[in-house]
XYZ file of C-alpha atoms in Angstrom:
693
model
C 0.000 0.000 0.000
C 1.275 3.464 -0.888
C 1.744 6.063 1.846
C 1.908 9.034 -0.519
C -0.975 11.045 -1.903
C -2.467 9.809 -5.170
C -4.192 12.385 -7.385
C -7.540 11.059 -8.562
C -11.219 12.002 -8.893
C -14.425 11.767 -6.859
C -16.669 8.745 -7.568
C -19.934 10.658 -7.611
C -21.320 13.348 -9.955
C -20.238 14.424 -13.432
C -17.995 17.203 -12.155
C -15.527 14.428 -11.320
C -13.816 16.764 -8.847
C -10.100 16.335 -8.371
C -8.882 15.077 -4.987
C -5.843 13.489 -3.400
C -6.102 10.188 -1.514
C -3.625 9.066 1.140
C -3.820 5.747 3.017
C -3.645 6.271 6.773
C -1.874 3.911 9.235
C -5.215 2.811 10.701
C -6.383 1.496 7.326
C -8.634 4.420 6.484
C -8.106 6.737 3.532
C -7.690 10.487 3.885
C -9.026 12.965 1.323
C -7.132 16.193 0.741
C -7.417 19.188 -1.560
C -6.226 18.977 -5.142
C -6.143 22.594 -6.221
C -4.595 21.927 -9.656
C -7.790 20.493 -11.154
C -9.685 23.368 -12.824
C -13.220 22.046 -12.347
C -13.293 22.237 -8.535
C -9.947 23.894 -7.686
C -9.755 21.876 -4.496
C -13.328 22.380 -3.307
C -15.344 19.275 -2.413
C -18.902 18.707 -1.255
C -19.761 16.490 1.691
C -20.186 13.451 -0.533
C -16.687 13.876 -1.951
C -15.101 14.429 1.458
C -16.726 11.290 2.878
C -16.382 9.078 -0.220
C -13.728 6.811 1.393
C -16.261 5.734 4.034
C -17.801 3.321 1.514
C -14.418 1.616 1.125
C -14.844 0.243 4.654
C -15.556 -3.461 5.043
C -18.226 -2.390 7.542
C -20.526 -1.296 4.716
C -19.242 -2.948 1.554
C -19.510 -6.432 0.108
C -16.461 -8.575 0.838
C -17.428 -11.962 -0.584
C -19.500 -13.346 -3.452
C -23.018 -14.292 -2.400
C -25.221 -17.010 -3.866
C -28.841 -17.778 -3.141
C -29.411 -20.943 -1.159
C -32.817 -21.880 0.211
C -34.080 -18.359 -0.384
C -31.150 -16.690 1.383
C -27.942 -15.109 0.083
C -24.933 -16.858 1.600
C -21.163 -16.376 1.097
C -19.524 -18.466 -1.611
C -16.231 -18.793 -3.452
C -15.536 -16.963 -6.687
C -15.474 -20.078 -8.849
C -18.858 -21.221 -7.584
C -20.381 -17.777 -8.077
C -18.973 -17.312 -11.582
C -19.992 -20.835 -12.577
C -23.542 -20.137 -11.445
C -23.724 -16.957 -13.521
C -22.320 -18.665 -16.599
C -24.743 -21.563 -16.156
C -27.718 -19.240 -15.687
C -26.939 -17.156 -18.776
C -26.079 -20.208 -20.860
C -29.277 -21.992 -19.898
C -31.347 -18.952 -20.867
C -29.640 -18.681 -24.259
C -30.163 -22.361 -24.960
C -33.814 -22.439 -23.920
C -35.014 -19.036 -25.103
C -32.394 -17.537 -27.434
C -29.760 -14.815 -26.901
C -32.235 -11.934 -26.633
C -33.695 -13.563 -23.528
C -30.465 -12.470 -21.793
C -30.507 -8.844 -20.677
C -27.631 -6.602 -19.610
C -28.096 -3.396 -17.619
C -25.224 -1.005 -16.931
C -24.633 2.231 -15.095
C -23.458 5.785 -15.600
C -20.883 5.311 -12.855
C -18.926 2.633 -14.727
C -15.591 3.742 -16.137
C -15.190 4.046 -19.896
C -13.280 0.777 -19.881
C -16.077 -1.060 -18.082
C -18.866 0.484 -20.167
C -16.998 -0.417 -23.354
C -16.353 -3.972 -22.215
C -19.931 -4.467 -21.033
C -21.277 -3.488 -24.451
C -18.798 -5.808 -26.133
C -19.651 -8.638 -23.712
C -23.372 -8.322 -24.428
C -22.963 -8.356 -28.198
C -19.995 -10.709 -28.685
C -20.326 -13.193 -25.817
C -24.087 -13.272 -25.212
C -25.117 -12.192 -28.709
C -27.959 -10.159 -27.219
C -29.425 -6.866 -28.362
C -30.954 -6.327 -24.919
C -28.520 -3.922 -23.271
C -29.052 -0.432 -21.931
C -28.056 1.594 -18.868
C -29.409 3.946 -16.235
C -27.971 6.984 -18.027
C -31.036 6.688 -20.249
C -32.867 8.141 -17.233
C -30.564 11.159 -17.025
C -29.222 12.732 -20.216
C -30.950 11.020 -23.129
C -33.333 13.866 -24.021
C -30.513 16.408 -24.096
C -28.451 13.990 -26.171
C -31.273 13.565 -28.691
C -31.878 17.300 -28.889
C -28.180 18.001 -29.357
C -27.900 15.424 -32.119
C -30.850 16.916 -33.985
C -29.538 20.472 -33.797
C -25.762 20.140 -33.843
C -25.099 16.650 -35.198
C -23.179 15.810 -32.024
C -23.941 15.207 -28.363
C -21.463 16.409 -25.773
C -23.039 17.665 -22.576
C -21.162 20.956 -22.490
C -19.586 22.180 -25.745
C -17.304 24.426 -23.685
C -15.437 24.141 -20.360
C -17.029 25.324 -17.126
C -14.448 28.099 -16.937
C -16.310 29.867 -19.787
C -19.435 30.398 -17.658
C -18.131 33.392 -15.644
C -17.172 35.120 -18.884
C -20.687 34.992 -20.310
C -23.098 37.900 -20.112
C -26.132 35.869 -19.032
C -26.893 32.248 -18.151
C -30.367 30.725 -18.113
C -30.285 27.659 -15.874
C -33.298 25.439 -16.552
C -34.354 22.778 -14.031
C -31.079 22.455 -12.157
C -30.416 22.767 -8.442
C -26.650 22.575 -8.774
C -26.131 24.119 -5.331
C -27.221 20.706 -4.029
C -26.469 18.341 -6.913
C -22.923 19.570 -7.692
C -22.032 22.269 -5.133
C -18.440 22.983 -6.264
C -19.786 24.194 -9.616
C -21.717 27.021 -7.966
C -18.552 29.133 -7.816
C -18.644 29.552 -11.609
C -22.089 31.147 -11.344
C -21.027 33.292 -8.397
C -18.099 34.530 -10.502
C -20.492 35.153 -13.396
C -22.419 37.629 -11.259
C -19.255 39.144 -9.802
C -18.131 39.834 -13.372
C -21.356 41.683 -14.141
C -23.227 38.815 -15.777
C -26.726 37.749 -14.793
C -28.179 34.400 -13.723
C -31.751 33.372 -14.497
C -32.995 30.204 -12.772
C -36.091 28.360 -13.976
C -37.472 25.940 -11.377
C -40.883 25.331 -9.763
C -39.085 25.418 -6.390
C -37.207 28.202 -4.632
C -34.050 26.097 -4.312
C -30.675 27.094 -2.921
C -29.640 27.659 -6.525
C -32.653 29.855 -7.245
C -31.728 31.985 -4.238
C -28.522 32.947 -6.082
C -30.371 34.147 -9.188
C -30.991 37.656 -10.458
C -34.338 36.395 -11.729
C -36.221 33.243 -10.707
C -39.095 31.910 -12.818
C -41.373 29.279 -11.204
C -43.213 27.479 -14.008
C -45.672 24.694 -13.459
C -43.815 21.337 -13.777
C -43.918 19.991 -17.313
C -44.346 23.371 -19.039
C -40.713 24.200 -19.874
C -41.423 23.615 -23.571
C -44.134 26.278 -23.651
C -41.881 28.636 -21.688
C -39.019 28.351 -24.177
C -41.405 28.843 -27.092
C -42.883 31.923 -25.456
C -39.429 33.432 -25.045
C -38.633 32.763 -28.700
C -41.943 34.378 -29.692
C -40.877 37.530 -27.836
C -37.425 37.462 -29.428
C -39.090 37.520 -32.846
C -41.748 40.063 -31.909
C -39.205 42.471 -30.437
C -36.825 42.253 -33.417
C -34.031 40.519 -31.503
C -33.293 37.696 -33.962
C -29.663 37.642 -35.153
C -30.632 37.529 -38.822
C -27.055 37.338 -40.149
C -26.163 34.415 -37.892
C -29.399 32.597 -38.739
C -28.740 33.081 -42.448
C -25.075 32.020 -42.379
C -24.930 29.273 -39.738
C -28.357 27.610 -39.479
C -31.111 25.877 -41.453
C -34.843 25.428 -40.855
C -35.555 28.786 -39.232
C -38.855 29.570 -40.948
C -40.639 26.457 -39.703
C -39.304 26.908 -36.156
C -40.272 30.587 -36.230
C -43.816 29.747 -37.330
C -44.196 27.205 -34.526
C -42.955 29.670 -31.910
C -45.266 32.461 -33.069
C -48.259 30.347 -32.049
C -47.124 30.745 -28.425
C -47.924 34.354 -27.596
C -46.999 35.620 -24.100
C -50.452 35.595 -22.509
C -51.048 32.035 -23.725
C -47.702 30.954 -22.276
C -48.533 32.651 -18.978
C -51.757 30.615 -18.749
C -49.867 27.375 -19.385
C -46.797 27.988 -17.222
C -47.961 30.381 -14.541
C -44.992 32.652 -15.310
C -46.184 36.293 -15.592
C -45.697 38.065 -18.918
C -43.478 40.786 -17.365
C -41.068 38.059 -16.218
C -41.036 36.587 -19.724
C -40.152 39.975 -21.163
C -37.476 40.584 -18.532
C -35.927 37.198 -19.298
C -35.675 38.058 -22.989
C -34.144 41.449 -22.199
C -31.523 39.958 -19.846
C -30.674 37.179 -22.286
C -30.430 39.295 -25.443
C -28.815 42.458 -24.092
C -25.245 41.198 -23.518
C -22.885 40.112 -26.270
C -22.803 36.517 -25.018
C -25.277 34.220 -23.260
C -25.872 30.544 -22.459
C -28.748 28.175 -21.774
C -27.937 25.201 -19.538
C -30.535 22.492 -18.935
C -30.649 19.637 -16.459
C -33.110 16.959 -15.465
C -36.060 19.333 -14.919
C -36.878 19.935 -18.592
C -35.273 16.711 -19.806
C -37.033 14.067 -17.690
C -40.332 14.559 -19.477
C -42.248 12.643 -22.106
C -41.541 15.641 -24.371
C -37.990 16.202 -23.106
C -36.352 16.073 -26.530
C -38.726 18.701 -27.928
C -38.163 20.827 -24.830
C -34.401 20.735 -25.327
C -34.927 21.570 -29.008
C -36.959 24.629 -28.022
C -34.181 25.936 -25.780
C -31.621 25.288 -28.505
C -33.841 27.178 -30.962
C -33.724 30.160 -28.600
C -29.914 30.017 -28.624
C -29.733 29.699 -32.402
C -32.190 32.514 -33.133
C -30.153 34.899 -30.994
C -26.783 33.773 -32.352
C -25.767 32.154 -29.073
C -24.229 28.856 -30.260
C -20.736 28.252 -31.583
C -19.576 31.661 -30.384
C -17.298 32.601 -27.460
C -18.876 32.260 -24.008
C -22.233 31.359 -25.555
C -24.237 28.267 -26.384
C -26.514 25.499 -25.231
C -25.264 22.884 -22.785
C -26.569 20.005 -20.681
C -25.387 19.560 -17.100
C -24.762 15.812 -17.150
C -25.576 14.163 -13.830
C -23.843 10.826 -13.261
C -20.105 10.459 -12.751
C -19.503 8.955 -16.173
C -22.847 9.729 -17.716
C -21.095 11.281 -20.714
C -18.598 8.477 -21.374
C -21.178 5.871 -20.468
C -23.339 6.885 -23.415
C -20.436 7.050 -25.862
C -18.924 3.603 -25.839
C -21.561 0.961 -26.312
C -23.760 0.245 -23.296
C -26.749 2.036 -24.839
C -29.214 -0.086 -26.791
C -28.539 1.601 -30.120
C -24.858 2.505 -29.955
C -21.374 1.183 -30.622
C -18.127 2.665 -29.254
C -17.196 6.168 -30.353
C -20.860 7.188 -30.338
C -21.413 5.207 -33.525
C -24.899 4.067 -34.451
C -25.512 0.349 -34.215
C -27.658 0.327 -37.358
C -24.951 2.035 -39.481
C -23.232 -0.624 -41.677
C -19.938 1.316 -41.774
C -19.938 1.647 -37.986
C -20.647 -2.059 -37.532
C -17.845 -2.959 -39.944
C -15.317 -0.727 -38.176
C -16.075 -1.982 -34.654
C -16.402 -5.608 -35.773
C -12.911 -5.428 -37.266
C -11.499 -4.156 -33.963
C -13.331 -6.928 -32.135
C -12.334 -9.596 -34.636
C -15.886 -10.694 -35.409
C -18.184 -10.754 -38.431
C -20.263 -7.535 -38.640
C -23.332 -9.660 -39.376
C -22.893 -11.403 -36.024
C -23.557 -8.183 -34.101
C -27.185 -7.891 -32.986
C -29.234 -4.830 -33.866
C -30.628 -2.163 -31.551
C -32.492 -3.381 -28.480
C -34.929 -1.958 -25.938
C -34.358 1.272 -24.045
C -33.784 1.140 -20.284
C -37.354 1.242 -18.986
C -38.633 -0.976 -21.788
C -35.896 -3.486 -21.015
C -36.759 -3.506 -17.309
C -40.465 -3.789 -18.123
C -39.749 -6.913 -20.228
C -37.988 -8.760 -17.397
C -39.568 -12.102 -16.623
C -41.471 -12.209 -19.914
C -39.254 -11.747 -22.984
C -36.074 -11.367 -20.923
C -35.479 -14.296 -18.586
C -31.986 -13.557 -17.179
C -30.257 -10.291 -16.345
C -26.645 -9.306 -15.689
C -26.640 -5.954 -13.891
C -23.622 -3.747 -13.119
C -23.562 -0.540 -11.108
C -27.264 0.288 -10.956
C -30.112 0.028 -8.455
C -33.375 0.200 -10.466
C -35.507 -1.007 -7.553
C -35.058 2.535 -6.208
C -34.160 4.581 -9.294
C -36.554 3.373 -12.003
C -39.963 4.984 -12.552
C -43.013 2.960 -11.461
C -40.497 1.276 -9.171
C -42.843 -1.162 -7.434
C -43.724 -2.607 -10.841
C -40.055 -2.867 -11.824
C -39.291 -4.574 -8.513
C -41.909 -7.202 -9.348
C -40.485 -7.633 -12.850
C -37.023 -8.212 -11.359
C -38.423 -10.756 -8.916
C -40.012 -12.631 -11.823
C -36.683 -13.311 -13.556
C -35.413 -16.859 -13.903
C -31.938 -15.609 -13.019
C -30.376 -12.340 -11.799
C -26.672 -11.605 -11.297
C -25.498 -8.287 -9.846
C -22.020 -6.767 -9.615
C -21.835 -4.021 -6.998
C -19.775 -2.642 -4.149
C -22.659 -2.769 -1.649
C -25.731 -4.914 -1.163
C -28.202 -2.550 -2.815
C -31.948 -3.162 -2.769
C -31.641 -4.660 -6.251
C -28.652 -6.818 -5.336
C -30.617 -8.214 -2.401
C -32.986 -9.819 -4.947
C -30.222 -11.494 -6.962
C -29.326 -15.154 -7.364
C -25.636 -14.247 -7.382
C -23.950 -11.059 -6.130
C -20.317 -10.312 -6.954
C -18.301 -7.809 -4.867
C -16.249 -5.583 -7.167
C -13.534 -2.981 -6.801
C -14.354 0.664 -6.217
C -13.037 3.939 -7.611
C -10.051 4.212 -5.232
C -9.043 0.572 -5.759
C -8.754 0.593 -9.544
C -7.485 2.660 -12.436
C -9.735 3.767 -15.261
C -11.047 6.726 -17.200
C -14.213 8.765 -16.952
C -15.531 11.635 -19.072
C -16.932 14.556 -17.134
C -19.784 16.886 -18.055
C -17.447 19.063 -20.146
C -16.349 16.173 -22.369
C -12.999 16.134 -20.543
C -11.601 12.577 -20.391
C -9.953 11.983 -17.008
C -7.710 9.382 -15.412
C -8.851 7.950 -12.096
C -5.798 6.387 -10.490
C -5.716 3.454 -8.103
C -4.781 4.745 -4.658
C -5.169 1.656 -2.466
C -5.121 -2.111 -2.779
C -8.574 -3.728 -2.723
C -9.333 -6.197 0.072
C -8.704 -9.887 -0.488
C -11.567 -11.539 -2.304
C -12.581 -8.477 -4.320
C -12.252 -8.486 -8.117
C -12.787 -5.830 -10.769
C -15.690 -5.769 -13.218
C -13.144 -6.316 -16.001
C -11.970 -9.526 -14.292
C -15.590 -10.629 -13.906
C -16.309 -10.173 -17.618
C -13.060 -11.905 -18.552
C -13.944 -14.929 -16.418
C -17.532 -15.082 -17.655
C -16.478 -14.749 -21.297
C -14.042 -17.618 -20.829
C -16.724 -19.802 -19.235
C -19.128 -18.951 -22.066
C -16.666 -19.972 -24.769
C -14.912 -16.705 -25.690
C -11.348 -17.100 -24.468
C -9.826 -13.947 -25.988
C -10.778 -10.313 -26.323
C -11.599 -9.466 -22.708
C -8.424 -8.190 -21.044
C -8.396 -7.342 -17.359
C -5.860 -4.513 -17.532
C -7.748 -1.195 -17.891
C -5.054 0.477 -19.983
C -5.126 -2.431 -22.437
C -8.901 -2.046 -22.666
C -8.526 1.690 -23.227
C -6.068 1.095 -26.060
C -8.703 -1.058 -27.765
C -11.380 1.566 -27.052
C -9.169 4.145 -28.795
C -9.098 2.024 -31.935
C -12.826 1.315 -31.793
C -13.673 5.014 -31.395
C -11.266 6.220 -34.107
C -13.109 8.232 -36.727
C -16.366 8.199 -34.768
C -18.186 11.247 -33.400
C -16.649 10.658 -29.952
C -13.102 10.065 -31.176
C -10.716 9.113 -28.350
C -7.983 7.742 -30.635
C -5.496 10.488 -29.766
C -5.999 10.139 -26.005
C -3.604 7.993 -23.963
C -3.143 7.325 -20.264
C 0.143 9.240 -20.497
C -1.558 12.298 -21.941
C -4.340 12.157 -19.365
C -1.793 12.104 -16.555
C 0.356 14.884 -17.999
C -2.426 17.198 -19.226
C -4.980 16.852 -16.406
C -7.498 15.453 -18.868
C -8.120 15.793 -22.611
C -11.312 16.992 -24.310
C -12.734 14.789 -27.054
C -12.795 14.627 -30.005
C -9.053 14.122 -30.198
C -8.027 12.130 -33.294
C -4.224 12.158 -32.938
C -1.628 11.772 -30.191
C 0.333 14.732 -31.581
C -0.515 17.499 -29.122
C 0.653 20.170 -31.554
C -1.582 18.912 -34.350
C -4.561 18.300 -32.046
C -4.534 19.207 -28.342
C -8.149 18.106 -27.880
C -11.342 20.125 -28.329
C -12.409 22.153 -25.293
C -14.782 24.253 -27.409
C -16.974 22.758 -30.102
C -18.731 24.371 -33.052
C -16.595 27.521 -33.243
C -16.265 27.242 -37.035
C -18.957 24.754 -38.024
C -21.453 22.363 -36.521
C -21.136 18.578 -36.830
C -23.767 18.339 -39.559
C -23.061 17.457 -43.215
C -23.217 21.110 -44.304
C -21.822 22.575 -41.076
C -25.082 24.366 -40.258
C -27.072 23.954 -37.043
C -30.654 22.780 -37.476
C -33.692 24.499 -36.029
C -36.299 21.906 -34.992
C -39.910 23.146 -35.129
C -41.734 22.099 -31.936
C -45.010 23.011 -30.242
C -46.293 22.796 -26.685
C -48.161 19.702 -25.607
C -49.384 18.557 -22.220
C -47.568 16.132 -19.952
C -48.696 12.522 -20.172
C -50.740 12.742 -16.965
C -52.373 16.063 -16.144
C -54.022 16.648 -12.737
C -57.756 15.979 -12.389
C -60.335 15.826 -9.605
C -58.965 12.559 -8.236
C -55.299 13.517 -8.509
C -55.269 17.332 -8.380
C -51.603 18.043 -7.542
C -48.360 17.669 -9.494
C -45.411 15.710 -8.112
C -41.857 16.539 -9.101
C -38.762 14.726 -7.848
C -35.067 15.454 -7.376
C -32.025 15.202 -5.153
C -30.686 16.631 -1.896
C -27.102 17.632 -1.256
C -26.168 14.865 1.191
C -27.399 11.902 -0.878
C -26.662 10.661 -4.382
C -28.870 8.860 -6.927
C -30.496 5.755 -5.390
C -28.507 6.291 -2.193
C -27.021 2.791 -2.311
C -23.623 4.171 -1.279
C -24.338 7.498 0.424
C -26.986 5.997 2.723
C -24.153 3.956 4.235
C -22.207 7.057 5.344
C -23.051 8.230 8.870
C -22.245 11.895 8.271
C -24.445 12.044 5.176
C -27.316 10.237 6.874
C -27.150 12.685 9.754
C -27.592 15.528 7.276
C -30.321 13.816 5.233
C -31.769 10.899 7.216
C -34.811 10.156 5.091
C -37.408 11.189 2.538
C -39.794 14.092 2.912
C -42.664 15.758 1.074
C -42.162 19.439 0.358
C -45.476 21.308 0.106
C -46.827 24.851 0.162
C -48.501 26.180 3.363
C -51.856 26.529 1.562
C -51.849 22.848 0.636
C -50.695 21.887 4.140
C -53.528 23.927 5.660
C -56.114 22.162 3.495
C -54.732 18.826 4.659
C -54.456 19.872 8.285
C -50.783 18.868 8.213
C -48.079 20.488 10.328
C -44.322 20.453 9.809
C -43.019 16.908 10.288
C -46.427 15.231 10.152
C -46.564 12.136 7.944
C -48.388 12.707 4.672
C -49.208 10.257 1.915
C -48.631 11.033 -1.735
C -50.746 8.816 -3.985
C -50.529 8.368 -7.750
C -52.152 5.892 -10.120
C -49.141 3.632 -9.540
C -48.839 3.569 -5.784
C -48.520 5.340 -2.455
C -45.556 6.863 -0.608
C -45.494 8.231 2.943
C -42.975 10.727 4.348
C -42.855 13.692 6.756
C -44.194 17.035 5.562
C -41.733 19.848 4.954
C -43.750 23.056 4.613
C -42.248 25.930 2.635
C -43.200 29.006 0.644
C -40.487 27.959 -1.804
C -42.729 25.688 -3.867
C -45.785 26.283 -6.007
C -49.134 25.650 -4.260
C -50.098 23.169 -6.989
C -46.902 21.124 -6.663
C -45.204 18.790 -4.190
C -41.588 17.662 -4.254
C -39.968 14.426 -3.063
C -36.304 13.372 -3.202
C -35.829 9.917 -4.726
C -32.881 8.465 -2.760
C -34.772 6.081 -0.469
C -36.432 2.675 -0.558
C -39.417 1.611 1.535
C -42.630 3.517 2.149
C -40.982 6.830 1.228
C -39.806 5.645 -2.206
C -40.658 8.533 -4.543
C -40.312 6.411 -7.668
C -43.212 4.253 -6.544
C -45.264 7.192 -7.816
C -43.501 8.367 -10.961
C -44.859 7.906 -14.460
C -42.960 5.705 -16.970
C -44.496 7.533 -19.956
C -41.643 7.737 -22.485
C -40.359 10.461 -24.758
C -40.878 9.124 -28.309
C -37.322 9.991 -29.375
C -35.071 9.612 -26.324
C -37.200 7.020 -24.476
C -36.754 9.112 -21.336
C -39.407 8.459 -18.661
C -41.424 11.373 -17.270
C -39.923 11.504 -13.780
C -40.495 15.225 -13.344
C -44.277 15.535 -13.541
C -47.189 13.284 -12.655
C -50.620 13.714 -11.118
C -50.994 12.856 -7.419
C -53.180 13.533 -4.430
C -51.826 14.293 -0.975
C -53.451 12.949 2.164
C -52.853 13.467 5.854
C -51.894 10.224 7.608
C -53.873 9.713 10.772
C -51.875 8.261 13.648
């Protein structure tokens, strides 16, 4: 074990904050500031500071587990791996390869995500693979592809934000979801720029804003269209930019003009004067940005909503110019890289499309297989989970906890229980792992080397800082052993750098081209922005800023996409008169599988709650801390009331980190966006009831 500090990165959100790790004599690991990394400049949130707590054998898995007589019991690695191979092989033999499902996670390194996609398609021969990142960034990705021909969360580094004249932040509470990033917005205002926050709640982020708009959940599309209407009506369109750098303006303009301000006010609840002030603040400075997060994206019209915000940027000349543009604040630690290298249902490494013959031929050559042997596109994440136990009989799951994180979660829990066979690789015994037939304990962030790609498109090197405990293996070793047992003896190396070298070749020439990125460069340069097609740093140092000269479309022009407002999938009615929206709190992360095992974080956020307006609380007769029930067409959740003026009277909010009776995703609606297949987490009809003791 080393006794010196190892520079690495946090295991949680897509900031991938830099930190130093030092093993202590008592076996713990100390976190210290790493000021040289430009994203966080040494700052860490509570989750980052306490991340080593999950390395403790007190909370983590330390041995494979197999189900015996209805109970999970410790077992040896050979027995556990044999059981998984037998379960998957039996399913393939009896039902065909597509009866085997694979489900990944946005926290897997690029090497693991790449290998998991290859394992599914080469070893199992299944098309049924997707990952939980589908629940996070897929609508923004689809919108970016339509407009720009390329999806990278942010087309510029975070350091550009303070230099902009105005930022519209749509549906993001980054003060709680990624606190170290807030400094960029504080610096924006210190430099004379303005911050507009759009959120139905008065969050800690909204409190920092120069202007806070509180639209009704699910109406962000109408809001963006109303702003574009005003841009046109007030003569603020950048006609020269539209003419020289875009296509499709007339149709998008016509669609927006149907959304006059008073109509948009009726839909959104945002007063017309605020709409006009937003347009003035956005159009007055030389540069401006729109940044979206899960609020507008996790809707059954999320792709259209993103397109509407991009249209606003394009009409005002705010894309592909310095300190301007549209960007998505990616959520999961490797949500960006996870969707680039093959664990999505329709993609091959390098962000290639699985149904593109040239892409199939290129990747098949790297893999040493016949292109015709690669299966076609499969189901999206929710559709895959919904098919468990019927079309899909066995599931291999890595780094995800859908029993807590999936919409309509009680239904998904039943689907998982109906499987013939479930194998889970995880670092802790999550609620999903507890249902498995075999659970494999795998290495964590500090115990392994690998790469991630942060929200800026900056590829980073996470370095191993400590030796994993005896009996723990990496996900790469697991896939190597399973491939061997299933008859594929070569092509699944266990060394992450060897995997990355293959990933470089597979991504070469693709939209997300990593071929010029090496472990050496990542170590020396503190990360490299993709695309980067050559190792020669003089010829190509990486691409921190996209679209400065042209967009990634055949003619180099950005595309306007004409869109119109439509209702959410489930509007309130007499039986369910209130809207539910969901989100995160600062001390917990995603499904909470790891953070709920950290004492300090649990002390700060011990459980779920229902945030509601005093008028709604008065109608219910509920006081602060009283249990209230939130009921949707899918189920019922109970949690203490948190009464605040910082939420709309027609809306309640629940964080989604917990299992049990307070599980928010018991309630959420799995209605899917037709393009991205994103479920509508952010808006569904509910009723709220006082719980009598």
